[in-house]
Structures are given as C-alpha cells and as structure tokens.
XYZ file of C-alpha atoms in Angstrom:
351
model
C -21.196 -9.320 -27.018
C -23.222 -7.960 -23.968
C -23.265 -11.506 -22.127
C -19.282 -11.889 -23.103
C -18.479 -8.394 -21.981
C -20.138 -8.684 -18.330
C -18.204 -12.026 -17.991
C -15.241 -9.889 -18.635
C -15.989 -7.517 -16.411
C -17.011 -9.550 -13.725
C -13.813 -11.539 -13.500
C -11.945 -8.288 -13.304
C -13.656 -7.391 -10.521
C -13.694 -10.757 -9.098
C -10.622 -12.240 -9.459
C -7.559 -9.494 -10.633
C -8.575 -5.929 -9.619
C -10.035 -5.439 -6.141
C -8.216 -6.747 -2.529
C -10.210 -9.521 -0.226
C -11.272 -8.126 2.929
C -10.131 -10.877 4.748
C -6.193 -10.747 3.517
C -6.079 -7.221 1.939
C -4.310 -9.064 -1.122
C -5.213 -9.550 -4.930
C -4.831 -12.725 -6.449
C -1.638 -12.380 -8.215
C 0.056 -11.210 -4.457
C -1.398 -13.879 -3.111
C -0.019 -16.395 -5.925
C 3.457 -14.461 -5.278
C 3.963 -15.099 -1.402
C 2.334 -18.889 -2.226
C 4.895 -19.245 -4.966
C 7.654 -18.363 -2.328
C 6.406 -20.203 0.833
C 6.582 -23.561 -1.933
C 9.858 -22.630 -3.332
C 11.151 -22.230 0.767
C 12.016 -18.353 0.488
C 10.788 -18.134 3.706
C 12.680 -15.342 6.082
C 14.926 -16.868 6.899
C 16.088 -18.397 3.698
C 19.132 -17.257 1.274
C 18.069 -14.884 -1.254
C 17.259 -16.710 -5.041
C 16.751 -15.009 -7.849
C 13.501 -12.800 -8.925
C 13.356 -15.184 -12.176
C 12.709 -18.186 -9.498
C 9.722 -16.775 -8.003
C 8.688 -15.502 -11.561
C 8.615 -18.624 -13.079
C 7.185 -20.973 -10.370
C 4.009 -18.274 -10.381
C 3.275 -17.944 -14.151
C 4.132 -22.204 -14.723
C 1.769 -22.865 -11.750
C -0.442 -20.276 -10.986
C -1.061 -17.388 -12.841
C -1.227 -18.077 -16.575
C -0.910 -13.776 -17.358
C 2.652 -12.027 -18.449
C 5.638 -12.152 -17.015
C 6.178 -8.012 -16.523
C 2.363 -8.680 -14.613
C 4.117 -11.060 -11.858
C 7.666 -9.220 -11.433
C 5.824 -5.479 -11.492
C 3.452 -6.636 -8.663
C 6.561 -8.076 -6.780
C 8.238 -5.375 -7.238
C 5.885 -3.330 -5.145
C 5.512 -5.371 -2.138
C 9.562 -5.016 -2.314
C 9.683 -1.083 -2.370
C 9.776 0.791 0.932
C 8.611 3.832 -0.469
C 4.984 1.729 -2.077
C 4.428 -0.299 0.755
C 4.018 0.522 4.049
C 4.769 -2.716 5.434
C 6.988 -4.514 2.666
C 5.436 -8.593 2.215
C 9.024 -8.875 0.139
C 12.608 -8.523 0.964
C 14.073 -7.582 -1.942
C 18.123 -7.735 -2.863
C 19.278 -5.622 -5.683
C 17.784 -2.126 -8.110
C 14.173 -2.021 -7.104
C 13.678 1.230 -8.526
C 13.257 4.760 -7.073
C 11.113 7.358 -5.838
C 12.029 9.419 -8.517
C 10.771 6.648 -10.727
C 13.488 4.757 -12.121
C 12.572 1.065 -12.763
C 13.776 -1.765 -10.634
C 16.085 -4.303 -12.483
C 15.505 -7.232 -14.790
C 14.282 -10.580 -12.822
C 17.415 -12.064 -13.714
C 19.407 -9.381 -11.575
C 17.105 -9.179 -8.671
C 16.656 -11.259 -5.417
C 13.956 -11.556 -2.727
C 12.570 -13.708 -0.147
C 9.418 -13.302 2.093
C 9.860 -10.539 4.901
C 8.484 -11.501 8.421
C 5.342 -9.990 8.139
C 4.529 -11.992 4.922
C 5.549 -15.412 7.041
C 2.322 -13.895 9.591
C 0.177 -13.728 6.515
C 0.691 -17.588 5.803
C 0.901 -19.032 8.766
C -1.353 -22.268 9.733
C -2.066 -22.511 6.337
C -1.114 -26.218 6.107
C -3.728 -26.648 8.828
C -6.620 -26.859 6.460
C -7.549 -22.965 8.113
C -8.429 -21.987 4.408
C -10.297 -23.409 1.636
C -8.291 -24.647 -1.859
C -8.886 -24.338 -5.893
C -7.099 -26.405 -8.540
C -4.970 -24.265 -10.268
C -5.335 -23.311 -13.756
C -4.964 -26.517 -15.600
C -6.339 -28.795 -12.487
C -2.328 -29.889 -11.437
C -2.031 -28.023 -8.368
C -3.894 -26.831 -5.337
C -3.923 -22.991 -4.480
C -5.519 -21.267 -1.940
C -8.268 -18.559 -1.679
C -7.381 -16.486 0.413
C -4.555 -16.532 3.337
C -4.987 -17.153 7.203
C -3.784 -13.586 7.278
C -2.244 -12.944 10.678
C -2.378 -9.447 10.567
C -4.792 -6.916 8.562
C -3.257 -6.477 5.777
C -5.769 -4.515 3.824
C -5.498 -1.771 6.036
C -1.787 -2.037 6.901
C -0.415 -1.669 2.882
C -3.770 -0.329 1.374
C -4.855 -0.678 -2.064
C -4.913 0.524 -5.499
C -7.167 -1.295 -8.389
C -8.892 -0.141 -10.945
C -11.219 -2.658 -11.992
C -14.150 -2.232 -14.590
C -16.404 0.255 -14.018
C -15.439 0.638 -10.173
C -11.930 1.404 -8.397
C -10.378 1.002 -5.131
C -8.114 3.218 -3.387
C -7.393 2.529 0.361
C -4.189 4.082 2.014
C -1.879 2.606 4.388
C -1.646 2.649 8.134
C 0.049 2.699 11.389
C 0.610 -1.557 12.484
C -0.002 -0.652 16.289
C -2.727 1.808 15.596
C -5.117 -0.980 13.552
C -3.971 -3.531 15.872
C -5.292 -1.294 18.949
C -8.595 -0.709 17.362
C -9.092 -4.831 16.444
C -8.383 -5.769 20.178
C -11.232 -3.004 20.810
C -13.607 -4.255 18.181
C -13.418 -7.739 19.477
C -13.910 -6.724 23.143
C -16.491 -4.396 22.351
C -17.834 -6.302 19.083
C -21.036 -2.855 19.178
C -18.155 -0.507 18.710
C -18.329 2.082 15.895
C -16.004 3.575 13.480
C -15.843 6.900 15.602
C -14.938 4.752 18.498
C -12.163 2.625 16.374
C -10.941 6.769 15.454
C -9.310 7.224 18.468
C -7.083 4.840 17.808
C -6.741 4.947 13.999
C -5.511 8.589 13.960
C -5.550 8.615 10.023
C -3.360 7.259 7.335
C 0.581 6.663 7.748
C 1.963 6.857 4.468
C 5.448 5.592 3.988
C 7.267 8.811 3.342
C 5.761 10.419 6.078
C 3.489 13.698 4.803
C 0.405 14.823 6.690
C -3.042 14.267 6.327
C -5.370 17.714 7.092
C -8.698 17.943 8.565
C -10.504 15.830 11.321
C -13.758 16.249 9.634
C -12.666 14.848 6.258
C -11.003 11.775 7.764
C -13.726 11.116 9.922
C -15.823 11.311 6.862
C -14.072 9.270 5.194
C -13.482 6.467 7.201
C -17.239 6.217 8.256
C -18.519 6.376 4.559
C -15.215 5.028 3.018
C -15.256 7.636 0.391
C -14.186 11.654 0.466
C -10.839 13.074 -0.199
C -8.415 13.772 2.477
C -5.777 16.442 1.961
C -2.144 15.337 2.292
C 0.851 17.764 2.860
C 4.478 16.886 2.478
C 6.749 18.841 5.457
C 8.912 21.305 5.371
C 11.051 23.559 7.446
C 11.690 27.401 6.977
C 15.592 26.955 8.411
C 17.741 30.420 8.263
C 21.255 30.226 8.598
C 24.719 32.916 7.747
C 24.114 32.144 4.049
C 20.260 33.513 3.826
C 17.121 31.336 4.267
C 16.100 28.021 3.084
C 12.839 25.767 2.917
C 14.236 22.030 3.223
C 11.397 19.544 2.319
C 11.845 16.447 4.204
C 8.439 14.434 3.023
C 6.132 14.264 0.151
C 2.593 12.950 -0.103
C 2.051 9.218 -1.266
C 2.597 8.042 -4.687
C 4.493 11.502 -5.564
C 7.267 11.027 -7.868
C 10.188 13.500 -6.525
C 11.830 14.298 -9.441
C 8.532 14.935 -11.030
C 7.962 17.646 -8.279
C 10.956 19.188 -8.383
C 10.769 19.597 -12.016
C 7.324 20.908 -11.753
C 8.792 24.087 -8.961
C 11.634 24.348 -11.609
C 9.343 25.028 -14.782
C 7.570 27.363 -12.164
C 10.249 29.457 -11.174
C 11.381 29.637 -14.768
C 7.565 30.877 -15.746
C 7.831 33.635 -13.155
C 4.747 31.624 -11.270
C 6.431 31.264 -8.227
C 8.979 34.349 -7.083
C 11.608 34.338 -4.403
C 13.245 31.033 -5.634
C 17.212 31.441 -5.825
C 18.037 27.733 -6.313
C 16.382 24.214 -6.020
C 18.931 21.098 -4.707
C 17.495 17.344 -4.195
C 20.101 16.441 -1.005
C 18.090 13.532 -0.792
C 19.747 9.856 -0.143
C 17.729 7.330 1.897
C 15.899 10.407 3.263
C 13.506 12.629 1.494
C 15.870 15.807 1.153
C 14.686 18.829 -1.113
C 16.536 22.366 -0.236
C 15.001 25.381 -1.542
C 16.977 28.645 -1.285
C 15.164 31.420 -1.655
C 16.312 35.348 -2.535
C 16.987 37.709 0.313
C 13.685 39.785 -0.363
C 11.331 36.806 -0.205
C 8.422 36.413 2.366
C 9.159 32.392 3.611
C 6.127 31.434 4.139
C 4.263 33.084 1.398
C 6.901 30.633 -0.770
C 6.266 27.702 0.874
C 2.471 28.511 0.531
C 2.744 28.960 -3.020
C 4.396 25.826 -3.430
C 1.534 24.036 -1.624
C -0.764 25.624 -4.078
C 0.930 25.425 -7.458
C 2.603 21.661 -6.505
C 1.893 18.425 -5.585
C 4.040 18.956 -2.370
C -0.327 19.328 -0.825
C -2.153 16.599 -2.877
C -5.806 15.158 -2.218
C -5.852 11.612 -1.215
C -9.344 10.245 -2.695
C -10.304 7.226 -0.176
C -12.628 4.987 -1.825
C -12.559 2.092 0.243
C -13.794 -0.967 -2.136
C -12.999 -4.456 -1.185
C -14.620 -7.759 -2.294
C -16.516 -9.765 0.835
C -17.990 -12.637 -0.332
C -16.374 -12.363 -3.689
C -19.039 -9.462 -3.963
C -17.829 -5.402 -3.922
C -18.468 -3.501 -1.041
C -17.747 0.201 0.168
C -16.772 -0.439 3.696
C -16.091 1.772 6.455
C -13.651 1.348 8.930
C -14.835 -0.472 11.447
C -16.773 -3.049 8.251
C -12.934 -3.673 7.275
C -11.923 -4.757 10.795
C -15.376 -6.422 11.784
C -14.307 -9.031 8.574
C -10.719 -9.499 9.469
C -12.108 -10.496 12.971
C -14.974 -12.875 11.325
C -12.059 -13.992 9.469
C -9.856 -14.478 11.787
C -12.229 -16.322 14.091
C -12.827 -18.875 11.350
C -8.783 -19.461 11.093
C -8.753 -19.900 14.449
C -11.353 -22.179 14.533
C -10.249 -24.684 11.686
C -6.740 -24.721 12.758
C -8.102 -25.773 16.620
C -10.219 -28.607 15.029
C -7.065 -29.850 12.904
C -5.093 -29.822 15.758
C -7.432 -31.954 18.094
C-alpha cells in the first residue's frame, strides 16, 4: 500500500496537478490547445463544436472523464478566470455569479491568438515528444511557449500533499522584466519589481502593501491582501457606494448575498438597499440611509465581506518534472532557459 500510494501521489504531482515552468500549463491544457492546433481550430478558423475538441482529447490523449476535459476548457474560455483567455469560446460559458457554462454539444471555441504564440515552431522539432497513451500517437511535453504563460494566467492545483497558487499578471509588465533578465541575466527579483508592479487580476481589485508583495514574490509564498473598488458617489436622491471590482475568484452573487444576510442580522447598519447593476461590468450599488457615516460602511464591508480577501501566493511549479517554490525572477530565469533552447532547435531545423 505505501509503495502504491507514493506512485499515486507522485503522478499527481507529476503529471495532473502542478503547471511546467517552462509553459505555465498542466497536462490536460496542454492536451486541449494540441487537440485544437490538430483538429485546425486555429484563430483564424470557424468555430466547431466543444464536443469536437472534447472528443479528439479524451480518444487521443487524455484517457480521464469527459466533465475533466470540457471544465478545464471552460476556464481558459472565461474572461473573468483567465487573465489572458488560451480559448475563444462561442456560446453560455458560465458567470461570475457562478452559473455553469453549457453542455459541449451547445458550445463552440477555437484557439485565441495568444494560444497560436504558445504553439508556434512546434513542428520544428523545438520540443521533445511521448507516445500517447496507448503508443498510437505522438504528444508533446511541453510547448515552445512564446510568451510566459505561467505568470501571465497563473495557477491553481492542488496536488497531494502540496498546492500551487500563482496569480495572474500584467502581459507588458512580465514582458518588460524578461527583456531585463536577459540583458542583465545577475538581475534580482527586487530589480524585476519595478517592472512587475504586482498581480493584475481580471476583474480589476487591488492588491495592498509593498512589503507583502515584495515578500512574496522573493520567497514565492505570503499572503497579499486584495481589495475590490468602490466609490462613495452622492447625488439628489442621498448617497451611494457603487462597487465596480471584486477580488479574484469571488463569486458576486455570493457576496452580495453575504452583505444581504448582514444587513438583515443588524451586523452591518446604514444599508437602505443593495442592487447588482452589473452587465459586462462589475456593477454593485449600495444605498445607504441618510444618517450613515460612508466610509465607516464601506469599511465595514471590507471587514465583514469578501469585497478585501487575502490572496495566499504559493508559487509551486514543476522544473525538471521536480516541485519547486520559485521566486520571481526563478520563474522568468526558466522561461528564458527555455526559451533559449526553442530558439536553438528551431535554428538547427531550419539550417
């Protein structure tokens, strides 16, 4: 049992639960955007049909359940999940207040553009191949990965005994600090910090405290505390606080339940009336009574909500095939290394 249940664990760390350094992806998103560049859902392409992709990963690649594939496609498809989306999705893909996306028979996608950079000069022989599952196919190991990925969309994985949580960031903030890190290869993570300011979630929100992102980009671990905005706005009809962002991975109609059951316990006072004006926007209007403070509302909403929420960075990737805490400037030094290699294989193909 002990030898069967460390081969277990290993492969979860190994091969399902934790991004590659080099391409930021797990193997099942790297099987997806594989799946589409064979099945020619490139860009440019006409949409086809979720089921498509679905099926051409779990025949060929990725012998796990259906709901595993489409759920993990479904993410790289959601604008509100990923910062920088590897799918292009046509149809329900769900909600930031949670509702599911569709069934794979109602959906569409195709790779987005920044997916396409992920691939590219992969038929160069820039990347080293596996048989699939059953020995009838080739697949690769990682991707040439044009841009750093692993950084750009983060990561979430809980594997056994260890998890990962890296969040997203800014494409021309990471791409400053690589074109630093390869001129000055001695560079440190406090030199790559003034140009990777912090996190840039996709629904906006704002991260607190130079000191804890400092520390936790140099250590890759520590919590960073994340605010969603919002405006004390008076007009002829009294005074409202409109929300217009809300920290990563919050569900909104979650939150605006949770100020609902508060006002209704008497925990938070000065609440007349809670709207979600929301459409492609974050949009939450709070009116509040003519006798209440503003700001000690909107404080007590930070404190009571998840409207201020602590983003744990634990910055676990797998280099080598082995997991490794990195820091900041670790996760850039092995795109480069990476990226060097790509660039290298591809050049001796060519001549």
């Amino acid at each position: 049992m002990r030898q069967s249940y460390i081969d277990y664990a290993m492969t979860v760390i190994t091969a399902r639960a934790l991004p590659d350094v080099r391409d930021g992806l797990k193997p099942v998103h790297r099987r997806i955007l594989y799946a589409m560049r064979q099945t020619g859902l490139t860009p440019t392409a006409k949409f086809r049909k979720s089921a498509t992709v679905v099926g051409e990963v779990l025949g060929s690649y990725h012998p796990h359940g259906d709901s595993s594939v489409y759920d993990a496609m479904v993410r790289l498809a959601q604008d509100f999940s990923t910062r920088y989306m590897l799918v292009q999705g046509q149809g329900n893909y769900g909600s930031i207040d949670g509702d599911p996306a569709a069934a794979y028979r109602y959906t569409e996608a195709r790779m987005s553009r920044i997916a396409d950079e992920m691939l590219r000069d992969l038929e160069k022989e820039t990347v080293n191949w596996i048989p699939n599952f059953d020995g009838s196919k080739q697949e690769p190991t990682v991707l040439p990965a044009a841009a750093p990925n692993l950084l750009l969309n983060g990561a979430l994985g809980i594997a056994v005994g260890m998890a990962t949580n890296i969040p997203p960031h800014n494409l021309r903030e990471v791409a400053d600090a690589t074109m630093h890190l390869m001129d000055n290869p001695e560079a440190t993570t406090e030199d790559l910090l003034q140009f990777v300011k912090g996190p840039d979630f996709p629904l906006g929100a704002i991260a607190f405290n130079q000191a804890d992102i400092r520390h936790a980009y140099t250590t890759g671990k520590g919590g960073v505390v994340v605010r969603g905005e919002a405006d004390i706005v008076e007009d002829k009809k009294g005074t409202n606080i409109i929300i217009t962002s809300i920290p990563y991975r919050v569900n909104k109609s979650d939150l605006i339940l949770r100020m609902a059951d508060l006002v209704r316990d008497k925990k938070l006072e000065g609440i007349k009336d809670l709207r979600d004006e929301s459409t492609n926007d974050v949009r939450i209007v709070v009116e509040l009574k003519g006798t209440a403070h503003p700001q000690a509302v909107l404080n007590n909403l930070y404190k009571y909500t998840e409207l201020e929420s602590t983003f744990h960075y634990n910055m676990l990737a797998l280099v080598d095939g082995v997991p490794e805490t990195l820091s900041l400037q670790g996760m850039l030094h092995h795109f480069v290394k990476h990226r060097e290699e790509v660039v290298r294989r591809r050049t001796q193909f060519d001549l």
